[in-house]
Amino acid sequence: DAKTTQPPSMDCAEGRAANLPCNHSTISGNEYVYWYRQIHSQGPQYIIHGLKNNETNEMASLIITEDRKSSTLILPHATLRDTAVYYCIVRNSGGYQKVTFGTGTKLQVIP
Amino acid sequence: EADIYQTPRYLVIGTGKKITLECSQTMGHDKMYWYQQDPGMELHLIHYSYGVNSTEKGDLSSESTVSRIRTEHFPLTLESARPSHTSQYLCASSGHFDRVLNSPLHFGNGTRLTVT
């Protein structure tokens, strides 16, 4: 499995964009980048994923660098309900691999 | 909408008891996973399954066992609970790559186990 590195914590003012970085320098060609978040101790929630193109959905945008060694999750207008731990993981296209989570980034949205 | 259910939501049990944590999904997913998470700590993969009659150990050694007799059901069993097993157990599933390419993981709400 390719490993990911994320900052342990970040703060963001309510209403501003939250930009969460992730390094995955050992990612291989068939591995996708996935983002999840976990609020309190609920089960993690899927946010978005991508291979090499930037992706956007109703929750967030995902920007992947051209060399695919890093990515950024963007929450365009952070709210207090976005306070959570955000996990960046990589998985191959076959999906037949164990899926491991790192320590993630604890995002605190400040009023 | 993801449909994956874990029961019980909370369980307090005495040392030495046998317990089974239930996990069921109605999405026809072939892959299922169990994670263990202590408060404020990261998720640790303890078991996973690629389909019926397939089970694998995860990254974190666990005294628990799992079975996958039916696609929708992936129970986790502790033969003799100990206080060190106190934790939250999260179950997840994901779809077959042929049908849902790169299907993300869908998580249940977890079981909080306390062994006294």
GROMACS .gro file of C-alpha atoms in nm:
model
  227
    1ASP     CA    1   0.000   0.000   0.000
    2ALA     CA    2   0.117   0.352  -0.071
    3LYS     CA    3   0.137   0.551   0.249
    4THR     CA    4   0.003   0.899   0.307
    5THR     CA    5   0.122   1.184   0.526
    6GLN     CA    6  -0.107   1.452   0.665
    7PRO     CA    7  -0.062   1.734   0.916
    8PRO     CA    8  -0.205   1.632   1.253
    9SER     CA    9  -0.427   1.937   1.293
   10MET     CA   10  -0.551   2.253   1.125
   11ASP     CA   11  -0.779   2.543   1.210
   12CYS     CA   12  -1.011   2.722   0.972
   13ALA     CA   13  -1.241   3.019   1.022
   14GLU     CA   14  -1.606   2.954   0.962
   15GLY     CA   15  -1.710   3.054   0.611
   16ARG     CA   16  -1.357   3.038   0.475
   17ALA     CA   17  -1.213   2.767   0.253
   18ALA     CA   18  -1.041   2.481   0.429
   19ASN     CA   19  -0.746   2.336   0.237
   20LEU     CA   20  -0.627   2.002   0.368
   21PRO     CA   21  -0.302   1.869   0.221
   22CYS     CA   22  -0.192   1.508   0.178
   23ASN     CA   23   0.137   1.366   0.059
   24HIS     CA   24   0.143   1.029  -0.117
   25SER     CA   25   0.483   1.032  -0.281
   26THR     CA   26   0.494   0.653  -0.334
   27ILE     CA   27   0.158   0.630  -0.509
   28SER     CA   28   0.155   0.396  -0.809
   29GLY     CA   29  -0.015   0.443  -1.142
   30ASN     CA   30  -0.329   0.245  -1.067
   31GLU     CA   31  -0.391   0.389  -0.721
   32TYR     CA   32  -0.669   0.634  -0.652
   33VAL     CA   33  -0.672   0.898  -0.380
   34TYR     CA   34  -0.970   0.884  -0.145
   35TRP     CA   35  -1.080   1.123   0.125
   36TYR     CA   36  -1.300   1.040   0.424
   37ARG     CA   37  -1.396   1.227   0.737
   38GLN     CA   38  -1.495   1.112   1.082
   39ILE     CA   39  -1.710   1.325   1.308
   40HIS     CA   40  -1.671   1.240   1.677
   41SER     CA   41  -1.663   0.862   1.689
   42GLN     CA   42  -1.911   0.795   1.412
   43GLY     CA   43  -1.811   0.573   1.123
   44PRO     CA   44  -1.599   0.757   0.865
   45GLN     CA   45  -1.790   0.915   0.578
   46TYR     CA   46  -1.673   0.907   0.218
   47ILE     CA   47  -1.611   1.252   0.067
   48ILE     CA   48  -1.447   1.225  -0.274
   49HIS     CA   49  -1.187   1.036  -0.474
   50GLY     CA   50  -0.978   1.085  -0.787
   51LEU     CA   51  -0.701   0.940  -1.001
   52LYS     CA   52  -0.524   1.231  -1.169
   53ASN     CA   53  -0.783   1.485  -1.269
   54ASN     CA   54  -0.929   1.736  -1.029
   55GLU     CA   55  -1.269   1.634  -0.897
   56THR     CA   56  -1.561   1.823  -0.747
   57ASN     CA   57  -1.883   1.715  -0.586
   58GLU     CA   58  -2.139   1.869  -0.357
   59MET     CA   59  -1.917   1.826  -0.054
   60ALA     CA   60  -1.569   1.921  -0.167
   61SER     CA   61  -1.308   1.958  -0.438
   62LEU     CA   62  -1.000   1.743  -0.482
   63ILE     CA   63  -0.689   1.886  -0.643
   64ILE     CA   64  -0.420   1.632  -0.740
   65THR     CA   65  -0.077   1.752  -0.850
   66GLU     CA   66   0.043   1.659  -1.195
   67ASP     CA   67   0.302   1.416  -1.057
   68ARG     CA   68   0.028   1.272  -0.831
   69LYS     CA   69   0.256   1.283  -0.530
   70SER     CA   70   0.027   1.508  -0.332
   71SER     CA   71  -0.331   1.627  -0.321
   72THR     CA   72  -0.545   1.887  -0.147
   73LEU     CA   73  -0.900   1.853  -0.027
   74ILE     CA   74  -1.088   2.182  -0.040
   75LEU     CA   75  -1.400   2.256   0.160
   76PRO     CA   76  -1.506   2.582  -0.007
   77HIS     CA   77  -1.706   2.734   0.278
   78ALA     CA   78  -1.630   2.558   0.604
   79THR     CA   79  -1.903   2.535   0.865
   80LEU     CA   80  -1.887   2.427   1.227
   81ARG     CA   81  -2.029   2.092   1.122
   82ASP     CA   82  -1.716   2.031   0.914
   83THR     CA   83  -1.511   1.997   1.233
   84ALA     CA   84  -1.384   1.639   1.205
   85VAL     CA   85  -1.082   1.421   1.140
   86TYR     CA   86  -1.007   1.400   0.768
   87TYR     CA   87  -0.834   1.094   0.627
   88CYS     CA   88  -0.652   1.067   0.295
   89ILE     CA   89  -0.588   0.711   0.172
   90VAL     CA   90  -0.487   0.544  -0.153
   91ARG     CA   91  -0.635   0.230  -0.306
   92ASN     CA   92  -0.561   0.047  -0.629
   93SER     CA   93  -0.815   0.017  -0.906
   94GLY     CA   94  -0.873  -0.351  -0.838
   95GLY     CA   95  -0.988  -0.280  -0.489
   96TYR     CA   96  -0.858  -0.615  -0.368
   97GLN     CA   97  -0.633  -0.484  -0.099
   98LYS     CA   98  -0.665  -0.412   0.267
   99VAL     CA   99  -0.760  -0.051   0.327
  100THR     CA  100  -0.560   0.119   0.600
  101PHE     CA  101  -0.613   0.461   0.754
  102GLY     CA  102  -0.343   0.686   0.892
  103THR     CA  103  -0.381   0.938   1.171
  104GLY     CA  104  -0.557   1.197   0.954
  105THR     CA  105  -0.590   1.572   1.006
  106LYS     CA  106  -0.805   1.708   1.286
  107LEU     CA  107  -0.982   2.010   1.134
  108GLN     CA  108  -1.123   2.259   1.381
  109VAL     CA  109  -1.361   2.515   1.231
  110ILE     CA  110  -1.363   2.825   1.446
  111PRO     CA  111  -1.667   3.055   1.472
  112GLU     CA  112  -2.777   0.550   0.024
  113ALA     CA  113  -2.541   0.321   0.212
  114ASP     CA  114  -2.706   0.057   0.426
  115ILE     CA  115  -2.469  -0.107   0.670
  116TYR     CA  116  -2.582  -0.193   1.018
  117GLN     CA  117  -2.396  -0.281   1.333
  118THR     CA  118  -2.546  -0.421   1.650
  119PRO     CA  119  -2.534  -0.367   1.935
  120ARG     CA  120  -2.450   0.001   1.939
  121TYR     CA  121  -2.318  -0.024   2.295
  122LEU     CA  122  -2.218  -0.333   2.492
  123VAL     CA  123  -2.094  -0.364   2.848
  124ILE     CA  124  -1.990  -0.714   2.943
  125GLY     CA  125  -1.790  -0.896   3.205
  126THR     CA  126  -1.449  -1.054   3.160
  127GLY     CA  127  -1.452  -1.403   3.017
  128LYS     CA  128  -1.780  -1.375   2.830
  129LYS     CA  129  -1.814  -1.474   2.467
  130ILE     CA  130  -1.949  -1.196   2.246
  131THR     CA  131  -2.041  -1.154   1.883
  132LEU     CA  132  -2.061  -0.815   1.716
  133GLU     CA  133  -2.296  -0.815   1.422
  134CYS     CA  134  -2.245  -0.639   1.090
  135SER     CA  135  -2.482  -0.659   0.797
  136GLN     CA  136  -2.504  -0.474   0.466
  137THR     CA  137  -2.784  -0.474   0.212
  138MET     CA  138  -2.583  -0.341  -0.083
  139GLY     CA  139  -2.453  -0.674  -0.212
  140HIS     CA  140  -2.095  -0.561  -0.148
  141ASP     CA  141  -1.835  -0.832  -0.175
  142LYS     CA  142  -1.564  -0.669   0.039
  143MET     CA  143  -1.610  -0.615   0.411
  144TYR     CA  144  -1.378  -0.488   0.683
  145TRP     CA  145  -1.351  -0.460   1.061
  146TYR     CA  146  -1.159  -0.175   1.222
  147GLN     CA  147  -1.078  -0.115   1.587
  148GLN     CA  148  -1.049   0.240   1.717
  149ASP     CA  149  -0.971   0.369   2.065
  150PRO     CA  150  -1.098   0.719   2.156
  151GLY     CA  151  -0.904   0.989   1.975
  152MET     CA  152  -0.683   0.736   1.803
  153GLU     CA  153  -0.653   0.609   1.447
  154LEU     CA  154  -0.848   0.325   1.294
  155HIS     CA  155  -0.669  -0.009   1.286
  156LEU     CA  156  -0.771  -0.276   1.036
  157ILE     CA  157  -0.815  -0.608   1.219
  158HIS     CA  158  -1.000  -0.826   0.963
  159TYR     CA  159  -1.119  -0.811   0.605
  160SER     CA  160  -1.297  -1.028   0.355
  161TYR     CA  161  -1.309  -1.033  -0.026
  162GLY     CA  162  -1.623  -1.245  -0.038
  163VAL     CA  163  -1.796  -1.552   0.094
  164ASN     CA  164  -1.559  -1.793   0.269
  165SER     CA  165  -1.275  -1.540   0.243
  166THR     CA  166  -1.125  -1.385   0.558
  167GLU     CA  167  -0.788  -1.222   0.616
  168LYS     CA  168  -0.605  -1.076   0.914
  169GLY     CA  169  -0.549  -0.702   0.911
  170ASP     CA  170  -0.259  -0.489   1.027
  171LEU     CA  171  -0.338  -0.502   1.397
  172SER     CA  172  -0.320  -0.837   1.567
  173SER     CA  173  -0.652  -0.921   1.727
  174GLU     CA  174  -0.779  -1.209   1.938
  175SER     CA  175  -1.112  -1.179   1.763
  176THR     CA  176  -1.226  -1.404   1.480
  177VAL     CA  177  -1.459  -1.342   1.188
  178SER     CA  178  -1.664  -1.546   0.946
  179ARG     CA  179  -1.820  -1.477   0.607
  180ILE     CA  180  -2.078  -1.742   0.535
  181ARG     CA  181  -2.316  -1.502   0.362
  182THR     CA  182  -2.233  -1.202   0.147
  183GLU     CA  183  -2.431  -0.961   0.360
  184HIS     CA  184  -2.310  -1.074   0.700
  185PHE     CA  185  -1.965  -1.038   0.861
  186PRO     CA  186  -1.981  -1.105   1.236
  187LEU     CA  187  -1.687  -1.061   1.471
  188THR     CA  188  -1.648  -1.288   1.772
  189LEU     CA  189  -1.446  -1.269   2.091
  190GLU     CA  190  -1.438  -1.607   2.264
  191SER     CA  191  -1.334  -1.465   2.600
  192ALA     CA  192  -1.361  -1.091   2.646
  193ARG     CA  193  -1.096  -0.904   2.845
  194PRO     CA  194  -1.068  -0.540   2.956
  195SER     CA  195  -0.799  -0.490   2.690
  196HIS     CA  196  -1.069  -0.551   2.428
  197THR     CA  197  -1.250  -0.236   2.536
  198SER     CA  198  -1.270  -0.022   2.223
  199GLN     CA  199  -1.492   0.085   1.937
  200TYR     CA  200  -1.534  -0.164   1.653
  201LEU     CA  201  -1.629  -0.028   1.311
  202CYS     CA  202  -1.750  -0.238   1.020
  203ALA     CA  203  -1.729  -0.129   0.655
  204SER     CA  204  -1.806  -0.264   0.311
  205SER     CA  205  -1.726  -0.177  -0.050
  206GLY     CA  206  -1.859  -0.292  -0.384
  207HIS     CA  207  -1.727  -0.525  -0.651
  208PHE     CA  208  -1.487  -0.342  -0.877
  209ASP     CA  209  -1.651  -0.481  -1.190
  210ARG     CA  210  -1.984  -0.329  -1.101
  211VAL     CA  211  -1.888  -0.020  -0.908
  212LEU     CA  212  -1.538   0.081  -1.005
  213ASN     CA  213  -1.350   0.207  -0.707
  214SER     CA  214  -1.648   0.182  -0.481
  215PRO     CA  215  -1.570   0.375  -0.161
  216LEU     CA  216  -1.598   0.221   0.181
  217HIS     CA  217  -1.931   0.257   0.359
  218PHE     CA  218  -1.909   0.244   0.737
  219GLY     CA  219  -2.153   0.143   1.004
  220ASN     CA  220  -2.191   0.351   1.319
  221GLY     CA  221  -1.981   0.116   1.524
  222THR     CA  222  -2.013  -0.087   1.842
  223ARG     CA  223  -1.869   0.056   2.162
  224LEU     CA  224  -1.751  -0.238   2.367
  225THR     CA  225  -1.665  -0.210   2.736
  226VAL     CA  226  -1.530  -0.514   2.916
  227THR     CA  227  -1.536  -0.486   3.292
   0.00000   0.00000   0.00000
